[in-house]
């Protein structure tokens, strides 16, 4: 048996949706992209949804549009994908890495507060594993300190915070639709917000700073005319990607309930195993992107599972330990502890319960063996 940590759930419907785009001959941004945006607008009940070509670029364009500049500081958890952090660097600003709580893997208001300085301009909040951060308190802190909040909700598409969908409230929310996220466009992302001024800027920056209004105004008289008003990027989504997303959106509820079933199955079994500590989450509300636990002899367990055909991962190698940042970064005790113990088990929408049961049985086997591996694999810190 071979089980990968994650994989996309795509099929014939997605392919035939892409086929329609081929037949239309309009591959770039057009009908399908705007339809995808409108469906998301309805889903989240927000004024603006701007579809882009990746989650990382969603974060970059959001940061760029709040006029993040040199020497500004942005607070971000270290325990996140590099895609949450590189956009800060692209803006020439400074990432300030924040620790996370061991029992949620999220930043708390207290931990964020300790990192706020006069130079802080924004906070990138990551809802790790789909578990929403304590947004009421974090939004209040942001208001008090005049900071912008960018939610990196790449893990939390479909998660619910206090009866509200993540993405339906707050300042600016960014999603990713890369191949393994809760829904995929192949590649893609979206920026979601209500603020008109910021949205207008993002809409221009998404396509090379070109002002679409002037474009439209002159469309009939001078269809060749356009004006470039802002520094911009080539970040718009293509119809090909949106066509995949349109089908995936219809399957969203099914995908999420499948993921919730797998996570609940894991929780119920792993809770009883000595050596494993689960992260308590309410899977009636959390739409899990990954399923992460803390494990004793983590590296040995990973190797044992790999030998059983099960691929696992470490989400993530803390950013403050990466070569790019290491020399300047402050210590983050919880994050460093977590890095030594976390393991992400296979989870994806197409995963079968019997696959999860196989993973569980191998983990049980690992901790039950009489002669537990003599050699503890050395931690390989970057
Ligand atoms: C996937 C992911 C991103 C980046 O999204 P891409 O679409 O892959 O660029 C950012 N942050 C987190 C936490 C992610 O998991």
PDB file of N, CA and C and ligand atoms in Angstrom, residues 53-57 59 80-84 126-127 152-155 175-181 187-189 289 316, ligand 1:
ATOM      1  N   UNK A  53      -2.876  34.337  -9.340  1.00  0.00           N
ATOM      2  CA  UNK A  53      -2.319  33.064  -9.807  1.00  0.00           C
ATOM      3  C   UNK A  53      -1.628  32.219  -8.742  1.00  0.00           C
ATOM      4  N   UNK A  54      -1.565  32.699  -7.496  1.00  0.00           N
ATOM      5  CA  UNK A  54      -1.093  31.840  -6.399  1.00  0.00           C
ATOM      6  C   UNK A  54      -1.440  32.474  -5.053  1.00  0.00           C
ATOM      7  N   UNK A  55      -1.373  31.654  -4.026  1.00  0.00           N
ATOM      8  CA  UNK A  55      -1.613  32.153  -2.674  1.00  0.00           C
ATOM      9  C   UNK A  55      -0.504  33.090  -2.240  1.00  0.00           C
ATOM     10  N   UNK A  56       0.720  32.743  -2.607  1.00  0.00           N
ATOM     11  CA  UNK A  56       1.866  33.587  -2.274  1.00  0.00           C
ATOM     12  C   UNK A  56       1.695  34.979  -2.889  1.00  0.00           C
ATOM     13  N   UNK A  57       1.272  35.008  -4.150  1.00  0.00           N
ATOM     14  CA  UNK A  57       1.089  36.298  -4.809  1.00  0.00           C
ATOM     15  C   UNK A  57      -0.131  37.051  -4.268  1.00  0.00           C
ATOM     16  N   UNK A  59      -0.824  37.159  -1.133  1.00  0.00           N
ATOM     17  CA  UNK A  59      -0.253  37.827   0.042  1.00  0.00           C
ATOM     18  C   UNK A  59       0.645  38.990  -0.397  1.00  0.00           C
ATOM     19  N   UNK A  80       5.320  28.385   9.472  1.00  0.00           N
ATOM     20  CA  UNK A  80       4.413  28.499   8.332  1.00  0.00           C
ATOM     21  C   UNK A  80       5.193  28.240   7.056  1.00  0.00           C
ATOM     22  N   UNK A  81       4.459  28.125   5.964  1.00  0.00           N
ATOM     23  CA  UNK A  81       5.073  27.908   4.659  1.00  0.00           C
ATOM     24  C   UNK A  81       5.854  29.163   4.248  1.00  0.00           C
ATOM     25  N   UNK A  82       6.922  28.962   3.488  1.00  0.00           N
ATOM     26  CA  UNK A  82       7.732  30.100   3.027  1.00  0.00           C
ATOM     27  C   UNK A  82       6.882  31.109   2.248  1.00  0.00           C
ATOM     28  N   UNK A  83       5.769  30.649   1.709  1.00  0.00           N
ATOM     29  CA  UNK A  83       4.866  31.526   0.957  1.00  0.00           C
ATOM     30  C   UNK A  83       4.210  32.608   1.801  1.00  0.00           C
ATOM     31  N   UNK A  84       4.209  32.453   3.126  1.00  0.00           N
ATOM     32  CA  UNK A  84       3.693  33.523   3.997  1.00  0.00           C
ATOM     33  C   UNK A  84       4.745  34.600   4.210  1.00  0.00           C
ATOM     34  N   UNK A 126      -1.754  33.248  10.367  1.00  0.00           N
ATOM     35  CA  UNK A 126      -1.932  31.953   9.688  1.00  0.00           C
ATOM     36  C   UNK A 126      -2.849  31.077  10.546  1.00  0.00           C
ATOM     37  N   UNK A 127      -3.906  30.558   9.945  1.00  0.00           N
ATOM     38  CA  UNK A 127      -4.809  29.651  10.661  1.00  0.00           C
ATOM     39  C   UNK A 127      -4.301  28.231  10.439  1.00  0.00           C
ATOM     40  N   UNK A 152      -3.527  34.869   6.259  1.00  0.00           N
ATOM     41  CA  UNK A 152      -3.099  33.815   5.340  1.00  0.00           C
ATOM     42  C   UNK A 152      -3.988  32.618   5.668  1.00  0.00           C
ATOM     43  N   UNK A 153      -5.080  32.517   4.925  1.00  0.00           N
ATOM     44  CA  UNK A 153      -6.078  31.473   5.214  1.00  0.00           C
ATOM     45  C   UNK A 153      -5.911  30.273   4.278  1.00  0.00           C
ATOM     46  N   UNK A 154      -4.667  30.084   3.832  1.00  0.00           N
ATOM     47  CA  UNK A 154      -4.382  28.986   2.887  1.00  0.00           C
ATOM     48  C   UNK A 154      -4.802  27.626   3.447  1.00  0.00           C
ATOM     49  N   UNK A 155      -4.754  27.486   4.796  1.00  0.00           N
ATOM     50  CA  UNK A 155      -5.135  26.203   5.405  1.00  0.00           C
ATOM     51  C   UNK A 155      -6.614  26.139   5.746  1.00  0.00           C
ATOM     52  N   UNK A 175      -6.429  33.476   0.174  1.00  0.00           N
ATOM     53  CA  UNK A 175      -6.537  32.026   0.045  1.00  0.00           C
ATOM     54  C   UNK A 175      -5.566  31.531  -1.023  1.00  0.00           C
ATOM     55  N   UNK A 176      -5.251  30.248  -0.929  1.00  0.00           N
ATOM     56  CA  UNK A 176      -4.452  29.577  -1.957  1.00  0.00           C
ATOM     57  C   UNK A 176      -5.287  28.454  -2.552  1.00  0.00           C
ATOM     58  N   UNK A 177      -5.185  28.303  -3.861  1.00  0.00           N
ATOM     59  CA  UNK A 177      -5.845  27.164  -4.515  1.00  0.00           C
ATOM     60  C   UNK A 177      -4.797  26.342  -5.247  1.00  0.00           C
ATOM     61  N   UNK A 178      -3.671  26.120  -4.589  1.00  0.00           N
ATOM     62  CA  UNK A 178      -2.621  25.297  -5.207  1.00  0.00           C
ATOM     63  C   UNK A 178      -3.078  23.827  -5.212  1.00  0.00           C
ATOM     64  N   UNK A 179      -2.316  22.941  -5.834  1.00  0.00           N
ATOM     65  CA  UNK A 179      -2.861  21.594  -6.099  1.00  0.00           C
ATOM     66  C   UNK A 179      -3.363  20.828  -4.876  1.00  0.00           C
ATOM     67  N   UNK A 180      -2.770  21.053  -3.707  1.00  0.00           N
ATOM     68  CA  UNK A 180      -3.150  20.205  -2.570  1.00  0.00           C
ATOM     69  C   UNK A 180      -4.027  20.917  -1.538  1.00  0.00           C
ATOM     70  N   UNK A 181      -4.446  22.121  -1.803  1.00  0.00           N
ATOM     71  CA  UNK A 181      -5.284  22.833  -0.832  1.00  0.00           C
ATOM     72  C   UNK A 181      -6.719  22.279  -0.834  1.00  0.00           C
ATOM     73  N   UNK A 187      -3.307  25.972 -10.018  1.00  0.00           N
ATOM     74  CA  UNK A 187      -2.601  26.970  -9.215  1.00  0.00           C
ATOM     75  C   UNK A 187      -3.539  28.162  -9.110  1.00  0.00           C
ATOM     76  N   UNK A 188      -3.478  28.854  -7.991  1.00  0.00           N
ATOM     77  CA  UNK A 188      -4.321  30.036  -7.876  1.00  0.00           C
ATOM     78  C   UNK A 188      -4.400  30.558  -6.467  1.00  0.00           C
ATOM     79  N   UNK A 189      -5.030  31.722  -6.349  1.00  0.00           N
ATOM     80  CA  UNK A 189      -5.208  32.335  -5.040  1.00  0.00           C
ATOM     81  C   UNK A 189      -6.267  33.410  -5.147  1.00  0.00           C
ATOM     82  N   UNK A 289      -6.644  21.363   6.335  1.00  0.00           N
ATOM     83  CA  UNK A 289      -5.764  21.219   5.174  1.00  0.00           C
ATOM     84  C   UNK A 289      -4.735  20.126   5.458  1.00  0.00           C
ATOM     85  N   UNK A 316       6.006  23.090   9.625  1.00  0.00           N
ATOM     86  CA  UNK A 316       6.982  23.353   8.574  1.00  0.00           C
ATOM     87  C   UNK A 316       8.350  23.422   9.220  1.00  0.00           C
TER      88      UNK A 316
HETATM   89  C1  LIG B   1      -0.043  26.988   0.379  1.00  0.00           C
HETATM   90  C2  LIG B   1       0.308  28.050   1.320  1.00  0.00           C
HETATM   91  C3  LIG B   1       0.682  29.340   0.908  1.00  0.00           C
HETATM   92  C4  LIG B   1       0.996  29.729  -0.507  1.00  0.00           C
HETATM   93  O1  LIG B   1       0.082  29.394  -1.442  1.00  0.00           O
HETATM   94  P1  LIG B   1       0.578  29.046  -2.938  1.00  0.00           P
HETATM   95  O2  LIG B   1      -0.698  29.030  -3.697  1.00  0.00           O
HETATM   96  O3  LIG B   1       1.228  27.705  -2.869  1.00  0.00           O
HETATM   97  O4  LIG B   1       1.495  30.119  -3.383  1.00  0.00           O
HETATM   98  C5  LIG B   1       0.896  30.304   1.864  1.00  0.00           C
HETATM   99  N1  LIG B   1       0.757  30.036   3.159  1.00  0.00           N
HETATM  100  C6  LIG B   1       0.430  28.817   3.611  1.00  0.00           C
HETATM  101  C7  LIG B   1       0.280  28.617   5.079  1.00  0.00           C
HETATM  102  C8  LIG B   1       0.211  27.782   2.706  1.00  0.00           C
HETATM  103  O5  LIG B   1      -0.090  26.565   3.166  1.00  0.00           O
END
